[in-house]
PDB file of C-alpha atoms in Angstrom:
ATOM      1  CA  THR A1127      27.847   4.871   7.279  1.00  0.00           C
ATOM      2  CA  PHE A1128      26.659   1.307   7.701  1.00  0.00           C
ATOM      3  CA  LEU A1129      23.231   2.162   6.282  1.00  0.00           C
ATOM      4  CA  VAL A1130      24.808   3.890   3.284  1.00  0.00           C
ATOM      5  CA  ILE A1131      26.937   0.820   2.585  1.00  0.00           C
ATOM      6  CA  MET A1132      23.847  -1.360   2.965  1.00  0.00           C
ATOM      7  CA  LEU A1133      21.973   0.811   0.466  1.00  0.00           C
ATOM      8  CA  ILE A1134      24.805   0.521  -2.063  1.00  0.00           C
ATOM      9  CA  LEU A1135      24.846  -3.263  -1.622  1.00  0.00           C
ATOM     10  CA  LEU A1136      21.083  -3.453  -2.145  1.00  0.00           C
ATOM     11  CA  LEU A1137      21.421  -1.381  -5.331  1.00  0.00           C
ATOM     12  CA  LEU A1138      24.093  -3.779  -6.583  1.00  0.00           C
ATOM     13  CA  VAL A1139      21.826  -6.723  -5.794  1.00  0.00           C
ATOM     14  CA  THR A1140      18.841  -5.281  -7.669  1.00  0.00           C
ATOM     15  CA  PHE A1141      21.201  -4.362 -10.531  1.00  0.00           C
ATOM     16  CA  THR A1142      22.417  -7.959 -10.725  1.00  0.00           C
ATOM     17  CA  ILE A1143      18.934  -9.477 -10.417  1.00  0.00           C
ATOM     18  CA  SER A1144      17.430  -7.283 -13.119  1.00  0.00           C
ATOM     19  CA  GLY A1145      20.293  -7.733 -15.553  1.00  0.00           C
ATOM     20  CA  GLY A1146      20.737 -11.417 -14.788  1.00  0.00           C
ATOM     21  CA  GLU A1147      17.072 -12.076 -15.495  1.00  0.00           C
ATOM     22  CA  VAL A1148      17.357 -10.548 -18.964  1.00  0.00           C
ATOM     23  CA  ALA A1149      20.716 -12.196 -19.663  1.00  0.00           C
ATOM     24  CA  LEU A1150      19.543 -15.632 -18.566  1.00  0.00           C
ATOM     25  CA  PHE A1151      16.319 -15.758 -20.547  1.00  0.00           C
ATOM     26  CA  SER A1152      17.769 -14.151 -23.664  1.00  0.00           C
ATOM     27  CA  LEU A1153      20.311 -16.921 -24.247  1.00  0.00           C
ATOM     28  CA  GLU A1154      19.788 -18.771 -27.502  1.00  0.00           C
ATOM     29  CA  ASP A1155      19.922 -22.529 -28.029  1.00  0.00           C
ATOM     30  CA  LYS A1156      23.435 -22.364 -29.465  1.00  0.00           C
ATOM     31  CA  ASP A1157      24.624 -20.532 -26.350  1.00  0.00           C
ATOM     32  CA  ILE A1158      23.026 -23.127 -24.077  1.00  0.00           C
ATOM     33  CA  ASN A1159      24.504 -26.011 -26.057  1.00  0.00           C
ATOM     34  CA  MET A1160      27.913 -24.378 -25.826  1.00  0.00           C
ATOM     35  CA  LEU A1161      27.522 -23.941 -22.067  1.00  0.00           C
ATOM     36  CA  LYS A1162      26.670 -27.639 -21.697  1.00  0.00           C
ATOM     37  CA  THR A1163      30.071 -28.550 -23.115  1.00  0.00           C
ATOM     38  CA  LYS A1164      31.973 -26.390 -20.622  1.00  0.00           C
ATOM     39  CA  GLN A1165      33.094 -27.442 -17.154  1.00  0.00           C
ATOM     40  CA  HIS A1166      33.155 -23.938 -15.702  1.00  0.00           C
ATOM     41  CA  PRO A1167      31.044 -23.664 -12.513  1.00  0.00           C
ATOM     42  CA  SER A1168      29.189 -20.623 -13.864  1.00  0.00           C
ATOM     43  CA  ALA A1169      28.287 -22.484 -17.059  1.00  0.00           C
ATOM     44  CA  ARG A1170      26.894 -25.397 -15.053  1.00  0.00           C
ATOM     45  CA  ARG A1171      24.906 -23.012 -12.877  1.00  0.00           C
ATOM     46  CA  ILE A1172      23.355 -21.322 -15.924  1.00  0.00           C
ATOM     47  CA  VAL A1173      22.365 -24.669 -17.431  1.00  0.00           C
ATOM     48  CA  ASP A1174      20.855 -25.820 -14.135  1.00  0.00           C
ATOM     49  CA  LEU A1175      18.855 -22.603 -13.782  1.00  0.00           C
ATOM     50  CA  LEU A1176      17.441 -22.932 -17.283  1.00  0.00           C
ATOM     51  CA  GLU A1177      16.209 -26.425 -16.452  1.00  0.00           C
ATOM     52  CA  GLU A1178      13.383 -24.859 -14.427  1.00  0.00           C
ATOM     53  CA  PRO A1179      12.783 -21.420 -15.971  1.00  0.00           C
ATOM     54  CA  LYS A1180       9.369 -20.732 -14.423  1.00  0.00           C
ATOM     55  CA  GLU A1181      10.581 -21.341 -10.885  1.00  0.00           C
ATOM     56  CA  VAL A1182      13.730 -19.287 -11.489  1.00  0.00           C
ATOM     57  CA  TYR A1183      11.747 -16.379 -12.898  1.00  0.00           C
ATOM     58  CA  ALA A1184       9.346 -16.468  -9.937  1.00  0.00           C
ATOM     59  CA  SER A1185      12.284 -16.514  -7.498  1.00  0.00           C
ATOM     60  CA  LEU A1186      13.933 -13.522  -9.191  1.00  0.00           C
ATOM     61  CA  LEU A1187      10.655 -11.612  -9.242  1.00  0.00           C
ATOM     62  CA  ILE A1188      10.114 -12.198  -5.519  1.00  0.00           C
ATOM     63  CA  ALA A1189      13.714 -11.314  -4.652  1.00  0.00           C
ATOM     64  CA  GLY A1190      13.725  -8.184  -6.819  1.00  0.00           C
ATOM     65  CA  THR A1191      10.477  -6.925  -5.310  1.00  0.00           C
ATOM     66  CA  PHE A1192      11.716  -7.487  -1.759  1.00  0.00           C
ATOM     67  CA  VAL A1193      15.055  -5.759  -2.443  1.00  0.00           C
ATOM     68  CA  ASN A1194      13.330  -2.753  -4.048  1.00  0.00           C
ATOM     69  CA  ILE A1195      11.037  -2.368  -1.038  1.00  0.00           C
ATOM     70  CA  CYS A1196      14.078  -2.449   1.247  1.00  0.00           C
ATOM     71  CA  ILE A1197      15.767   0.214  -0.904  1.00  0.00           C
ATOM     72  CA  ILE A1198      12.721   2.487  -0.698  1.00  0.00           C
ATOM     73  CA  ILE A1199      12.399   2.170   3.093  1.00  0.00           C
ATOM     74  CA  LEU A1200      16.123   2.555   3.710  1.00  0.00           C
ATOM     75  CA  SER A1201      16.385   5.549   1.376  1.00  0.00           C
ATOM     76  CA  ASN A1202      13.489   7.248   3.123  1.00  0.00           C
ATOM     77  CA  PHE A1203      15.158   6.677   6.491  1.00  0.00           C
ATOM     78  CA  LEU A1204      18.466   8.111   5.218  1.00  0.00           C
ATOM     79  CA  PHE A1205      16.657  11.140   3.801  1.00  0.00           C
ATOM     80  CA  ASP A1206      15.164  11.873   7.211  1.00  0.00           C
ATOM     81  CA  GLU A1207      18.519  11.324   8.926  1.00  0.00           C
ATOM     82  CA  PHE A1208      20.688  13.591   6.756  1.00  0.00           C
ATOM     83  CA  ILE A1209      18.243  16.174   5.361  1.00  0.00           C
ATOM     84  CA  ALA A1210      16.036  18.439   7.456  1.00  0.00           C
ATOM     85  CA  PHE A1211      12.513  18.701   6.042  1.00  0.00           C
ATOM     86  CA  GLU A1212      10.885  20.617   8.910  1.00  0.00           C
ATOM     87  CA  LYS A1213      10.313  23.815   6.928  1.00  0.00           C
ATOM     88  CA  ILE A1214       9.273  22.070   3.725  1.00  0.00           C
ATOM     89  CA  PRO A1215       5.593  21.221   3.060  1.00  0.00           C
ATOM     90  CA  LEU A1216       4.766  17.549   3.360  1.00  0.00           C
ATOM     91  CA  MET A1217       3.710  17.158  -0.278  1.00  0.00           C
ATOM     92  CA  LEU A1218       6.924  18.771  -1.504  1.00  0.00           C
ATOM     93  CA  GLU A1219       8.923  16.495   0.783  1.00  0.00           C
ATOM     94  CA  LEU A1220       7.140  13.419  -0.554  1.00  0.00           C
ATOM     95  CA  LEU A1221       7.542  14.552  -4.148  1.00  0.00           C
ATOM     96  CA  SER A1222      11.267  15.174  -3.795  1.00  0.00           C
ATOM     97  CA  LYS A1223      11.834  11.804  -2.131  1.00  0.00           C
ATOM     98  CA  VAL A1224       9.778   9.937  -4.713  1.00  0.00           C
ATOM     99  CA  LEU A1225      11.522  11.572  -7.656  1.00  0.00           C
ATOM    100  CA  VAL A1226      15.008  10.856  -6.349  1.00  0.00           C
ATOM    101  CA  ILE A1227      14.321   7.284  -5.245  1.00  0.00           C
ATOM    102  CA  ALA A1228      12.329   6.434  -8.369  1.00  0.00           C
ATOM    103  CA  PHE A1229      15.096   7.796 -10.597  1.00  0.00           C
ATOM    104  CA  VAL A1230      17.717   5.699  -8.804  1.00  0.00           C
ATOM    105  CA  LEU A1231      15.550   2.568  -8.955  1.00  0.00           C
ATOM    106  CA  VAL A1232      14.667   3.004 -12.623  1.00  0.00           C
ATOM    107  CA  PHE A1233      18.202   3.850 -13.704  1.00  0.00           C
ATOM    108  CA  ALA A1234      20.192   1.448 -11.501  1.00  0.00           C
ATOM    109  CA  GLY A1235      17.609  -1.318 -11.271  1.00  0.00           C
ATOM    110  CA  GLU A1236      15.950  -1.308 -14.683  1.00  0.00           C
ATOM    111  CA  VAL A1237      17.507   0.683 -17.523  1.00  0.00           C
ATOM    112  CA  LEU A1238      21.256   0.303 -16.989  1.00  0.00           C
ATOM    113  CA  PRO A1239      21.403  -3.434 -16.116  1.00  0.00           C
ATOM    114  CA  LYS A1240      18.958  -4.489 -18.819  1.00  0.00           C
ATOM    115  CA  VAL A1241      20.730  -2.528 -21.536  1.00  0.00           C
ATOM    116  CA  TRP A1242      24.062  -3.949 -20.409  1.00  0.00           C
ATOM    117  CA  ALA A1243      22.684  -7.497 -20.175  1.00  0.00           C
ATOM    118  CA  THR A1244      21.050  -7.263 -23.605  1.00  0.00           C
ATOM    119  CA  GLN A1245      24.325  -6.294 -25.226  1.00  0.00           C
ATOM    120  CA  ASN A1246      26.439  -8.801 -23.245  1.00  0.00           C
ATOM    121  CA  ASN A1247      23.987 -11.505 -22.229  1.00  0.00           C
ATOM    122  CA  LEU A1248      26.434 -14.396 -21.981  1.00  0.00           C
ATOM    123  CA  ARG A1249      29.033 -12.424 -20.023  1.00  0.00           C
ATOM    124  CA  PHE A1250      26.394 -10.987 -17.691  1.00  0.00           C
ATOM    125  CA  ALA A1251      24.898 -14.441 -17.152  1.00  0.00           C
ATOM    126  CA  TYR A1252      28.332 -15.756 -16.176  1.00  0.00           C
ATOM    127  CA  GLY A1253      28.879 -12.949 -13.686  1.00  0.00           C
ATOM    128  CA  SER A1254      25.441 -13.088 -12.082  1.00  0.00           C
ATOM    129  CA  SER A1255      24.918 -16.857 -12.052  1.00  0.00           C
ATOM    130  CA  PHE A1256      26.138 -17.325  -8.458  1.00  0.00           C
ATOM    131  CA  LEU A1257      23.769 -14.724  -7.003  1.00  0.00           C
ATOM    132  CA  LEU A1258      20.849 -15.922  -9.127  1.00  0.00           C
ATOM    133  CA  GLU A1259      21.384 -19.521  -8.073  1.00  0.00           C
ATOM    134  CA  THR A1260      21.676 -18.520  -4.402  1.00  0.00           C
ATOM    135  CA  LEU A1261      18.433 -16.537  -4.517  1.00  0.00           C
ATOM    136  CA  HIS A1262      16.675 -19.354  -6.331  1.00  0.00           C
ATOM    137  CA  LEU A1263      17.804 -21.905  -3.760  1.00  0.00           C
ATOM    138  CA  LEU A1264      16.537 -19.673  -0.959  1.00  0.00           C
ATOM    139  CA  LEU A1265      13.172 -19.013  -2.621  1.00  0.00           C
ATOM    140  CA  ARG A1266      12.664 -22.291  -4.457  1.00  0.00           C
ATOM    141  CA  ARG A1267       9.849 -23.557  -2.257  1.00  0.00           C
ATOM    142  CA  ILE A1268       7.948 -20.287  -2.459  1.00  0.00           C
ATOM    143  CA  SER A1269       8.418 -19.978  -6.223  1.00  0.00           C
ATOM    144  CA  ARG A1270       7.174 -23.515  -6.785  1.00  0.00           C
ATOM    145  CA  TRP A1271       3.719 -22.800  -5.333  1.00  0.00           C
ATOM    146  CA  PRO A1272       2.265 -20.923  -8.337  1.00  0.00           C
ATOM    147  CA  THR A1273       4.014 -23.152 -10.873  1.00  0.00           C
ATOM    148  CA  THR A1274       2.800 -26.295  -9.120  1.00  0.00           C
ATOM    149  CA  ALA A1275      -0.746 -24.940  -9.150  1.00  0.00           C
ATOM    150  CA  ASN A1276      -0.476 -24.275 -12.884  1.00  0.00           C
ATOM    151  CA  MET A1277       0.851 -27.779 -13.508  1.00  0.00           C
ATOM    152  CA  ASP A1278      -2.015 -29.299 -11.494  1.00  0.00           C
ATOM    153  CA  GLU A1279      -4.530 -27.289 -13.496  1.00  0.00           C
ATOM    154  CA  ALA A1280      -2.876 -28.352 -16.745  1.00  0.00           C
ATOM    155  CA  SER A1281      -2.980 -31.999 -15.696  1.00  0.00           C
ATOM    156  CA  ARG A1282      -6.676 -31.693 -14.859  1.00  0.00           C
ATOM    157  CA  ASN A1283      -7.268 -30.287 -18.332  1.00  0.00           C
ATOM    158  CA  ASP A1284      -5.282 -33.178 -19.864  1.00  0.00           C
ATOM    159  CA  SER A1285      -2.953 -30.717 -21.550  1.00  0.00           C
ATOM    160  CA  MET A1286       0.375 -31.811 -22.994  1.00  0.00           C
ATOM    161  CA  PRO A1287       3.589 -30.612 -21.276  1.00  0.00           C
ATOM    162  CA  MET A1288       5.378 -27.754 -22.976  1.00  0.00           C
ATOM    163  CA  SER A1289       8.786 -28.126 -24.527  1.00  0.00           C
ATOM    164  CA  LYS A1290      11.737 -26.324 -22.957  1.00  0.00           C
ATOM    165  CA  ASN A1291      11.976 -23.866 -25.825  1.00  0.00           C
ATOM    166  CA  ARG A1292       8.315 -22.987 -25.580  1.00  0.00           C
ATOM    167  CA  CYS A1293       8.595 -22.696 -21.818  1.00  0.00           C
ATOM    168  CA  ARG A1294      11.529 -20.308 -22.100  1.00  0.00           C
ATOM    169  CA  ALA A1295       9.635 -18.264 -24.676  1.00  0.00           C
ATOM    170  CA  GLU A1296       6.603 -18.061 -22.402  1.00  0.00           C
ATOM    171  CA  VAL A1297       8.709 -16.980 -19.438  1.00  0.00           C
ATOM    172  CA  ALA A1298      10.463 -14.339 -21.543  1.00  0.00           C
ATOM    173  CA  SER A1299       7.078 -13.082 -22.741  1.00  0.00           C
ATOM    174  CA  VAL A1300       5.770 -12.864 -19.185  1.00  0.00           C
ATOM    175  CA  ALA A1301       8.948 -11.076 -18.094  1.00  0.00           C
ATOM    176  CA  TRP A1302       8.538  -8.522 -20.865  1.00  0.00           C
ATOM    177  CA  MET A1303       4.898  -7.902 -19.977  1.00  0.00           C
ATOM    178  CA  VAL A1304       5.685  -7.493 -16.273  1.00  0.00           C
ATOM    179  CA  ASP A1305       8.577  -5.149 -16.966  1.00  0.00           C
ATOM    180  CA  SER A1306       6.519  -3.086 -19.411  1.00  0.00           C
ATOM    181  CA  THR A1307       3.708  -2.609 -16.894  1.00  0.00           C
ATOM    182  CA  LYS A1308       5.789  -1.972 -13.795  1.00  0.00           C
ATOM    183  CA  CYS A1309       5.559   1.534 -12.409  1.00  0.00           C
ATOM    184  CA  PRO A1310       8.364   2.123  -9.905  1.00  0.00           C
ATOM    185  CA  VAL A1311       7.303   5.742  -9.476  1.00  0.00           C
ATOM    186  CA  SER A1312       3.847   4.664  -8.316  1.00  0.00           C
ATOM    187  CA  ALA A1313       5.292   1.989  -6.030  1.00  0.00           C
ATOM    188  CA  ALA A1314       7.772   4.405  -4.543  1.00  0.00           C
ATOM    189  CA  TRP A1315       5.058   7.025  -4.061  1.00  0.00           C
ATOM    190  CA  MET A1316       2.803   4.607  -2.184  1.00  0.00           C
ATOM    191  CA  ALA A1317       5.596   3.305   0.046  1.00  0.00           C
ATOM    192  CA  MET A1318       7.045   6.736   0.758  1.00  0.00           C
ATOM    193  CA  ARG A1319       3.620   8.199   1.505  1.00  0.00           C
ATOM    194  CA  ALA A1320       2.843   5.408   3.944  1.00  0.00           C
ATOM    195  CA  VAL A1321       6.149   5.828   5.767  1.00  0.00           C
ATOM    196  CA  SER A1322       6.457   9.618   5.690  1.00  0.00           C
ATOM    197  CA  THR A1323       2.908  10.528   6.625  1.00  0.00           C
ATOM    198  CA  SER A1324       2.864   8.176   9.574  1.00  0.00           C
ATOM    199  CA  ARG A1325       6.321   9.254  10.811  1.00  0.00           C
ATOM    200  CA  ILE A1326       6.683   5.859  12.469  1.00  0.00           C
ATOM    201  CA  SER A1327      10.174   4.910  13.578  1.00  0.00           C
ATOM    202  CA  PRO A1328      11.623   1.502  12.605  1.00  0.00           C
ATOM    203  CA  THR A1329      11.354   0.271  16.194  1.00  0.00           C
ATOM    204  CA  ARG A1330       7.690   1.225  16.423  1.00  0.00           C
ATOM    205  CA  MET A1331       7.015  -0.368  13.065  1.00  0.00           C
ATOM    206  CA  ALA A1332       8.610  -3.587  14.218  1.00  0.00           C
ATOM    207  CA  SER A1333       6.416  -3.629  17.305  1.00  0.00           C
TER     208      SER A1333
END
């Protein structure tokens, strides 16, 4: 029961991360200016997050990847706990697991939250701002490594700093390219194959 609740919580987290990413970086200048005039804590959080869009995007990408990996491993463990696969061929077992887990990840972690966030970006940004800020604070140092390297390279090339609007546009473009090239089915297949074929228990994996 605890593992099932944990899986549901992880799905809610990946739902919020995926939708919050789209909602945050799809806000227009008029929305941001309106948020700057408000004293609501969520509005202040959104404005603060948009002050460093590259670092925020890197933090969300790291957090989303980690949560999805946890969902895949936990789902595989629950499959083995509640469903008997002894009489089923290994390839059929892997295929069934991959299809189910990939469908859940794509629907709950990609399609549904991004469609919802696109249609209600400001409302979704308000609702997800606390989680996004928390994840960014936890992963800020890690997310700053690649951005700091890019800034150092730009300074060596004597390039001019980008404006905030251009920076947001670049981050949104990178987000779209990453999302359009992601293949959750392939990622799930690789992770499930590694776990299922080895048949290693969580305690043995930890050791």
